[in-house]
Short mmCIF file of C-alpha atoms and ligand atoms in Angstrom, two decimals:
data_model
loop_
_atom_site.label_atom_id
_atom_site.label_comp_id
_atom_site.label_asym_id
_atom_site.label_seq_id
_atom_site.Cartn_x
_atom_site.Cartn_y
_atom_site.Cartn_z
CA UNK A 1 0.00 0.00 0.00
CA UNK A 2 2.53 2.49 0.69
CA UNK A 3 5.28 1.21 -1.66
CA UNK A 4 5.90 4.55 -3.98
CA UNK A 5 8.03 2.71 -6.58
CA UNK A 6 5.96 0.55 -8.71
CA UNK A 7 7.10 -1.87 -11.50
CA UNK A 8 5.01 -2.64 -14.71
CA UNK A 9 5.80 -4.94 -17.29
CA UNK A 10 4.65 -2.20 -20.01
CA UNK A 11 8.16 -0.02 -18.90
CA UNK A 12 10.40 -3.29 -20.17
CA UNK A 13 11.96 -3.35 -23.10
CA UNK A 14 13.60 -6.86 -24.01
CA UNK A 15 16.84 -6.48 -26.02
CA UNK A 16 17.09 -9.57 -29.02
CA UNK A 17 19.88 -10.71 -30.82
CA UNK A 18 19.03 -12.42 -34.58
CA UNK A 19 21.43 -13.89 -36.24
CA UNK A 20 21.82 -14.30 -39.87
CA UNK A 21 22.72 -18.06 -41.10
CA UNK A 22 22.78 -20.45 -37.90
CA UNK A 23 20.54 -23.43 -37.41
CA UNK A 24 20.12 -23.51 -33.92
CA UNK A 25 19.53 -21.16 -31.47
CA UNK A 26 23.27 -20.22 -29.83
CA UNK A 27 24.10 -19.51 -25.95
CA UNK A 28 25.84 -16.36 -25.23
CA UNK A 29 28.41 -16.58 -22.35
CA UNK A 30 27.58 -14.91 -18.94
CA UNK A 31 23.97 -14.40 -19.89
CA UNK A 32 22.14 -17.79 -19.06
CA UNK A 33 18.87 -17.43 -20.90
CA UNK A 34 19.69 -14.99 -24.12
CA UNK A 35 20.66 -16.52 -26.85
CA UNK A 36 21.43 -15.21 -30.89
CA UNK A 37 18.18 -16.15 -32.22
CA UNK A 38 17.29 -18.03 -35.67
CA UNK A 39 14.35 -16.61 -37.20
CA UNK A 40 12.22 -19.07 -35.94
CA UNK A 41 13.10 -18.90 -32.16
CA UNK A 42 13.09 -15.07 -32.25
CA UNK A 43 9.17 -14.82 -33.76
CA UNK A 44 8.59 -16.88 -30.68
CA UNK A 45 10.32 -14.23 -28.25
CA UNK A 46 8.16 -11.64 -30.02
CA UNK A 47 5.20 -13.70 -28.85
CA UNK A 48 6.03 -14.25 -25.57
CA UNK A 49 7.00 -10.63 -25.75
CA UNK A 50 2.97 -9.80 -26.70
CA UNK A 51 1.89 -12.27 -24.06
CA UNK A 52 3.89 -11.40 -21.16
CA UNK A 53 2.31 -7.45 -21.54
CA UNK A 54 5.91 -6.11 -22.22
CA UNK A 55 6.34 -2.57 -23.99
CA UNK A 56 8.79 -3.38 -26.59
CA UNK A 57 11.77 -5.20 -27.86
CA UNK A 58 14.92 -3.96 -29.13
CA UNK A 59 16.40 -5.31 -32.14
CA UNK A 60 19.88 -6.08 -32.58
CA UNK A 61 20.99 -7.96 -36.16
CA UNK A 62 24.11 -9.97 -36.66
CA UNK A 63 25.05 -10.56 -40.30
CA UNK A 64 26.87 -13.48 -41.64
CA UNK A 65 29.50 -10.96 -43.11
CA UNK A 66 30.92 -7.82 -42.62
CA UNK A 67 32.73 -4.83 -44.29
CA UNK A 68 34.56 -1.75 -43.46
CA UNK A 69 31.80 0.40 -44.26
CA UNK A 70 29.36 -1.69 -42.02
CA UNK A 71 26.99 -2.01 -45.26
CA UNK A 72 24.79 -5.00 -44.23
CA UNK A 73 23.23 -2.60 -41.74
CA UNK A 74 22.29 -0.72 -44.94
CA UNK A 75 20.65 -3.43 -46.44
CA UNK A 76 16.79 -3.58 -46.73
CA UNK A 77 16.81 -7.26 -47.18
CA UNK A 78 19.82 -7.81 -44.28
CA UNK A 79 19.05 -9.39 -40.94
CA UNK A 80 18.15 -6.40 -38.87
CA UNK A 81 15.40 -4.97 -41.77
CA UNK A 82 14.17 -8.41 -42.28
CA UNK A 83 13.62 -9.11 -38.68
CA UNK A 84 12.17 -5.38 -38.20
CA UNK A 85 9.64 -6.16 -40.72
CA UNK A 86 9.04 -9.85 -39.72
CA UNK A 87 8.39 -8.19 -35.89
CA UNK A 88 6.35 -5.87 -37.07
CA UNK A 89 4.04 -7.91 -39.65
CA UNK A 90 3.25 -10.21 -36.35
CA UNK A 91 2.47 -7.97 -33.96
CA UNK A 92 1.56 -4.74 -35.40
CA UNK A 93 1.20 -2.46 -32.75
CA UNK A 94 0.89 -4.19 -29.72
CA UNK A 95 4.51 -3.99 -29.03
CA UNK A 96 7.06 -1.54 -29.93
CA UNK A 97 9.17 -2.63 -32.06
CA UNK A 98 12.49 -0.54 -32.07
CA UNK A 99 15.70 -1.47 -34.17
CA UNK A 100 19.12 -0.58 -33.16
CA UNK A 101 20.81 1.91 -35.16
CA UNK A 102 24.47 1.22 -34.70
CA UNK A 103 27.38 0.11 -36.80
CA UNK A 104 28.91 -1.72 -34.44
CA UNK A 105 27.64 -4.94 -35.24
CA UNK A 106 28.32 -4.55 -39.38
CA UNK A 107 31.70 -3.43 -39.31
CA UNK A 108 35.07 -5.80 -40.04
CA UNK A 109 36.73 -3.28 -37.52
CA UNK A 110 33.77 -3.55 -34.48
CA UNK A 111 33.35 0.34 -34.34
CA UNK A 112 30.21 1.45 -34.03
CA UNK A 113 30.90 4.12 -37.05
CA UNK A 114 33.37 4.09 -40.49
CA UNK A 115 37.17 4.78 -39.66
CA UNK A 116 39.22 7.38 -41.45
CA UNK A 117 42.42 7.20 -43.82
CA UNK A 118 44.22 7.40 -40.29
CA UNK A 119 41.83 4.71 -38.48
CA UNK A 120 40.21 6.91 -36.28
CA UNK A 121 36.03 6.79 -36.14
CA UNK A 122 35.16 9.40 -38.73
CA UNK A 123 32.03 11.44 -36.80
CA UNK A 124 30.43 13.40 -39.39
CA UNK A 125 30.72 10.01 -42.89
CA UNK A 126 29.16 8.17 -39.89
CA UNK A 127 26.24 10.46 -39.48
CA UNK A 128 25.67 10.48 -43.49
CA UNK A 129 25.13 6.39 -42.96
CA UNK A 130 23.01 6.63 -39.83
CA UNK A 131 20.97 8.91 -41.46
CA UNK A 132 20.35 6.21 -44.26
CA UNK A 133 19.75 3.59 -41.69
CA UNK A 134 17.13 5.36 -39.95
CA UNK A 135 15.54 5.02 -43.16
CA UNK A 136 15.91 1.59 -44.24
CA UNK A 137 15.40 0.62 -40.10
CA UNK A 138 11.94 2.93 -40.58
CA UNK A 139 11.06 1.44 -44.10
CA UNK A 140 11.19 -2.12 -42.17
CA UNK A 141 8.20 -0.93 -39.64
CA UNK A 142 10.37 0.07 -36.70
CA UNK A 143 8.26 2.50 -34.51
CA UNK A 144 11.46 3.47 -33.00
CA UNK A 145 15.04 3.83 -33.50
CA UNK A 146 17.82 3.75 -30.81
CA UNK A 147 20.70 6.07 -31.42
CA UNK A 148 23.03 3.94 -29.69
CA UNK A 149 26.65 4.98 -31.54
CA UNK A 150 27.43 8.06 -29.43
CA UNK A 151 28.40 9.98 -32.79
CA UNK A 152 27.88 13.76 -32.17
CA UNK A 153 25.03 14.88 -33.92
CA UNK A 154 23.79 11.71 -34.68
CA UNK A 155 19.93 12.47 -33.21
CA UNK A 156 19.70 16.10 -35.23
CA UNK A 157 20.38 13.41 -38.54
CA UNK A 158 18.64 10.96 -38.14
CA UNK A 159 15.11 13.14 -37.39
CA UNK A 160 16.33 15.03 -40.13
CA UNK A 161 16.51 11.79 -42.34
CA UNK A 162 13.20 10.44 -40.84
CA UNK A 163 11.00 13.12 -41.57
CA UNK A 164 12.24 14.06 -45.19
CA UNK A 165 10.89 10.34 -45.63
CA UNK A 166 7.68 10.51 -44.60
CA UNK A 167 8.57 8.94 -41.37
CA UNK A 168 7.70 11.69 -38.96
CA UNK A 169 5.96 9.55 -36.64
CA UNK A 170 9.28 6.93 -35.86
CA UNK A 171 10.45 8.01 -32.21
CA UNK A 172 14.43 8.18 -31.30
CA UNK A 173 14.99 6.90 -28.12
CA UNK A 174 18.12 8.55 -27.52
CA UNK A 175 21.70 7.09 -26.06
CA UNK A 176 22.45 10.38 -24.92
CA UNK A 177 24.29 9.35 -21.88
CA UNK A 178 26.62 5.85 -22.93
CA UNK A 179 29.62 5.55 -21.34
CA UNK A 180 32.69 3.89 -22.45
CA UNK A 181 31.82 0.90 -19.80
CA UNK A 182 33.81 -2.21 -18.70
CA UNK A 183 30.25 -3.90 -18.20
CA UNK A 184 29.37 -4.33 -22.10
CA UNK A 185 31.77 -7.22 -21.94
CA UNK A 186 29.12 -10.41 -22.76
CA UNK A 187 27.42 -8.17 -25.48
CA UNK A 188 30.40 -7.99 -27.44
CA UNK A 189 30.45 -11.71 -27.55
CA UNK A 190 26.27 -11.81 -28.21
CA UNK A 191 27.43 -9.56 -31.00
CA UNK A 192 30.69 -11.29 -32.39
CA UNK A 193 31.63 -7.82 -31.80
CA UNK A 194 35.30 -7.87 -33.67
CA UNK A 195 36.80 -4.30 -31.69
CA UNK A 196 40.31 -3.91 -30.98
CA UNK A 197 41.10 -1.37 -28.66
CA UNK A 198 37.91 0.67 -26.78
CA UNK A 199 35.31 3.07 -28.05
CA UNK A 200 36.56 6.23 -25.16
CA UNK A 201 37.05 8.68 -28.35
CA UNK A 202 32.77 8.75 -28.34
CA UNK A 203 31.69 7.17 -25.25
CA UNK A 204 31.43 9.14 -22.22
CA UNK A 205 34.58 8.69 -19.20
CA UNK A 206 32.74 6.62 -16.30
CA UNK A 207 34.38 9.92 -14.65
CA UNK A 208 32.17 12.34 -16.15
CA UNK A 209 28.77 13.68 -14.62
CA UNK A 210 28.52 17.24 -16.08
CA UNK A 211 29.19 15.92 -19.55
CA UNK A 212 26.37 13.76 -19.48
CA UNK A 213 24.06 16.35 -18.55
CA UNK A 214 25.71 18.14 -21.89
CA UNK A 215 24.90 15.12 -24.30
CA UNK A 216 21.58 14.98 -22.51
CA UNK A 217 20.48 18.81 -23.64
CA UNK A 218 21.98 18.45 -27.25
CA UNK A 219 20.35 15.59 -27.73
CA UNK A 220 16.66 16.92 -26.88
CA UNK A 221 17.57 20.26 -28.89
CA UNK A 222 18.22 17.69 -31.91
CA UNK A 223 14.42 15.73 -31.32
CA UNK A 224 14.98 13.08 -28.69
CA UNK A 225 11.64 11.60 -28.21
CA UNK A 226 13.48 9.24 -25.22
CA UNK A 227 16.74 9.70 -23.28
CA UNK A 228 18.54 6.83 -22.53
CA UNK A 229 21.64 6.74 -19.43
CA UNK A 230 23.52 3.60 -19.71
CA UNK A 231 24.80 1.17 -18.19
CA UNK A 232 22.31 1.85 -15.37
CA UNK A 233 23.78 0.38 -11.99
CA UNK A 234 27.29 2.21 -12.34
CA UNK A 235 24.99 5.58 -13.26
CA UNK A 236 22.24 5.75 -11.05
CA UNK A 237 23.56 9.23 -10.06
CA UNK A 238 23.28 10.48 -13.63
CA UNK A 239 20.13 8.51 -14.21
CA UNK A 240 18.19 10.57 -11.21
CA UNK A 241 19.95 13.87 -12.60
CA UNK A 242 19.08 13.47 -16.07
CA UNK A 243 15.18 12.49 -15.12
CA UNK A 244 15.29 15.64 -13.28
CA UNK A 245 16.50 18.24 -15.92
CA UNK A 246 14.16 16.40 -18.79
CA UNK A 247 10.31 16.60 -19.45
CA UNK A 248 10.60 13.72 -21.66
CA UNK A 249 10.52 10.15 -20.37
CA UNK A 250 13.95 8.72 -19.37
CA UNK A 251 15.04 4.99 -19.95
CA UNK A 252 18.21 2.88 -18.77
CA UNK A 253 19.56 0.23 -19.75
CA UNK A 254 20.42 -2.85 -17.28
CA UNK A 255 23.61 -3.81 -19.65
CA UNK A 256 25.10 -7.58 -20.34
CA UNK A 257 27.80 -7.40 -17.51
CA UNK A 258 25.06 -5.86 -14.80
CA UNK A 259 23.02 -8.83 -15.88
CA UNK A 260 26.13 -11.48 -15.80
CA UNK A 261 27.04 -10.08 -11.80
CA UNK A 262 23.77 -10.94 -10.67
CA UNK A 263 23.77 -14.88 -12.38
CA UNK A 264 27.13 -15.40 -11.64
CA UNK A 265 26.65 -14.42 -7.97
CA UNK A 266 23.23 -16.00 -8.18
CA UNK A 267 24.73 -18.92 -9.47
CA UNK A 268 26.96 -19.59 -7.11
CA UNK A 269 24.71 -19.34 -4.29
CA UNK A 270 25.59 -15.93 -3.09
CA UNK A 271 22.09 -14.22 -3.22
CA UNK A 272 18.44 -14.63 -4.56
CA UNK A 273 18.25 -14.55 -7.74
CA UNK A 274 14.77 -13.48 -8.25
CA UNK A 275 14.81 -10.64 -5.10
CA UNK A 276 17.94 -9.41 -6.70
CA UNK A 277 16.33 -9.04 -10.49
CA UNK A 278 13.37 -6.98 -8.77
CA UNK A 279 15.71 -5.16 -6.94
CA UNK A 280 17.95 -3.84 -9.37
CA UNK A 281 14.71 -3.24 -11.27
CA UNK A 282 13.20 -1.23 -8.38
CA UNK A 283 16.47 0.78 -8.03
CA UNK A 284 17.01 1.64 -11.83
CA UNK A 285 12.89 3.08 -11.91
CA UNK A 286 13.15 4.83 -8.50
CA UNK A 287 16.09 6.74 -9.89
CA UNK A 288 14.19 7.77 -12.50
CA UNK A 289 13.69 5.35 -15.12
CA UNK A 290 10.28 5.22 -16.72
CA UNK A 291 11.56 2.53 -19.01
CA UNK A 292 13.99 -0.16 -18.53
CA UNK A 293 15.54 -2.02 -20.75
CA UNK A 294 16.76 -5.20 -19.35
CA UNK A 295 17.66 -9.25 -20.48
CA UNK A 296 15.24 -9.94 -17.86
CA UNK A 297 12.22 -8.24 -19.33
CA UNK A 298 10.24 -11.70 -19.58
CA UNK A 299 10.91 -12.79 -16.45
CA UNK A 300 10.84 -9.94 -14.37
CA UNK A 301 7.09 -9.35 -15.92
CA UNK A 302 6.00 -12.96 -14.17
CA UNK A 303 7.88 -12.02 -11.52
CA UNK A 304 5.91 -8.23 -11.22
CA UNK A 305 2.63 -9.93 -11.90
CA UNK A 306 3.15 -12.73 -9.11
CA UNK A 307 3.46 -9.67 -6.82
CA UNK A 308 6.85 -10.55 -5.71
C1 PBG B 1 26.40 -0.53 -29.51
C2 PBG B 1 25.80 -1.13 -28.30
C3 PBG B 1 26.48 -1.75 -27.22
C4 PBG B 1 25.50 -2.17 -26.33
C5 PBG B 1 24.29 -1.82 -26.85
N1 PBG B 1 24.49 -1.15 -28.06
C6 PBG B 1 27.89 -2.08 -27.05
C7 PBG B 1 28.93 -1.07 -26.98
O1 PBG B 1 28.69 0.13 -26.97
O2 PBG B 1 30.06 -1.50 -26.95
C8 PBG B 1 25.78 -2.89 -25.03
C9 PBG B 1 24.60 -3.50 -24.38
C10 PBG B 1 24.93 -4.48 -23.31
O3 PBG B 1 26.10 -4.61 -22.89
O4 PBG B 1 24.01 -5.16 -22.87
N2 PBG B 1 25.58 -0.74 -30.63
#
């Protein structure tokens, strides 16, 4: 009765991984439970994703190949746009589908934009692509796009790109606040991420607390429908600051080595599992989250519904 930090399974968003070209269904290491789907097992997350009441998933595609230039991620008929409009075709509207508008995942070189003659990740050819992937991502049926590359300017481009398309009505939920985290390590493998090296030329320092609040009001000047702080548990502080200064809703994301702490400890028989899911849950929202993306969407919507 007096609990004033409430849960619903509507705030989740469930991150997916599809994977172009594999048979089965393959394990990703640290994260018991999320696999890189085949097309087949991932129509049945979006299912369970409609069943379970959940607000939306969040698309991730792995091709079979990869380039320089990242141009699979430009491809209507690649694995993200195919599984965008395969998501979309089954569910319509009752779940928000949102794609994830990164290189990162369609590079040879693992950065999440095109390099330069000199290697370095070349900002402003990077925005000219993202602009063109908001538009193929759109043109699959996302309702939403995730700005998840950290480029500068990247929001301001790809609203720019959107609405010259007749897309006015696709929302950017906004990685305004991404640091350059140690805790992304099991993604990279649920990615077959290939990075040398670290992205801290575009991701925020973990040091860093007035930046944030920086990327925060660019980002909303550019048409951020959503601001996103990520990882979440290292960030609550931002997380609550940011949810103050905004008027738009604010999301986090519970990242792949947040999630692997909590099973490995679980595992092992150090602390509830299920009390420690809700927990972190409860702590990300009462900071300020209105939306949480998290592996444990699914679960922690039984979980919310049993009234645990
Ligand atoms: C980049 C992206 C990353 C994650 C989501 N989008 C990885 C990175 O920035 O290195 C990490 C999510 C997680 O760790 O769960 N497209």
């Amino acid at each position: 009765m007096v609990r004033e930090t409430r849960l619903e399974p509507s705030s989740l968003i469930l991150p997916l991984f599809i994977r172009e070209g594999i048979p089965e269904p393959r394990p990703i290491a640290g994260m018991p439970g999320v696999v890189q789907h085949t097309k087949d097992s991932f129509r049945r997350q979006i299912d369970l994703a409609v069943k379970a009441g959940i607000g939306g998933v969040m698309i991730f595609g792995i091709p079979a190949k990869r380039d320089e230039q990242g141009s699979e991620g430009l491809n209507p008929e690649g694995v993200l746009a195919a599984a965008i409009r395969d998501a979309r075709a089954q569910v319509n509207d009752d779940l928000v589908i949102i794609g994830d508008l990164c290189l990162d995942e369609f590079t040879s070189h693992g950065h999440c934009g095109v390099l330069n003659s000199k290697g370095a990740v070349d900002n402003d050819a990077t925005l000219e692509i993202y602009g063109q992937m908001a538009q193929v991502l759109a043109s699959a049926g996302a309702h939403m796009v995730g700005t998840s590359g950290m480029m500068d300017g990247q929001v301001g481009v790809v609203r720019k790109a959107l609405d010259a398309n007749g897309f006015t009505d696709v929302l950017i939920l906004a990685y305004a606040a991404k640091y350059a985290s140690a805790f992304y390590g099991p993604f990279r493998d649920a990615v077959e991420s290939q990075l040398q090296g670290d992205r801290r030329t575009y991701q925020q320092d973990p040091g860093n607390f007035k930046e944030s609040l920086r990327e925060v009001r660019l980002d909303l000047a550019q048409g951020a429908d959503i601001i996103m702080v990520k990882p979440a548990l290292a960030y609550l502080d931002v997380l609550y600051a940011t949810s103050l200064a905004v008027d738009v809703p604010t999301a986090s994301y519970i990242v792949s080595g947040e999630m692997a702490m909590v099973e490995a400890a679980a595992a092992q028989g150090s602390l509830d599992r299920e009390r420690g899911i809700l927990e972190i849950l409860s702590s990300v929202r009462r900071a300020g989250a209105s939306i949480i993306c998290t592996y444990w969407a699914l679960e922690a919507a039984e979980l919310i519904k049993k009234g645990l």
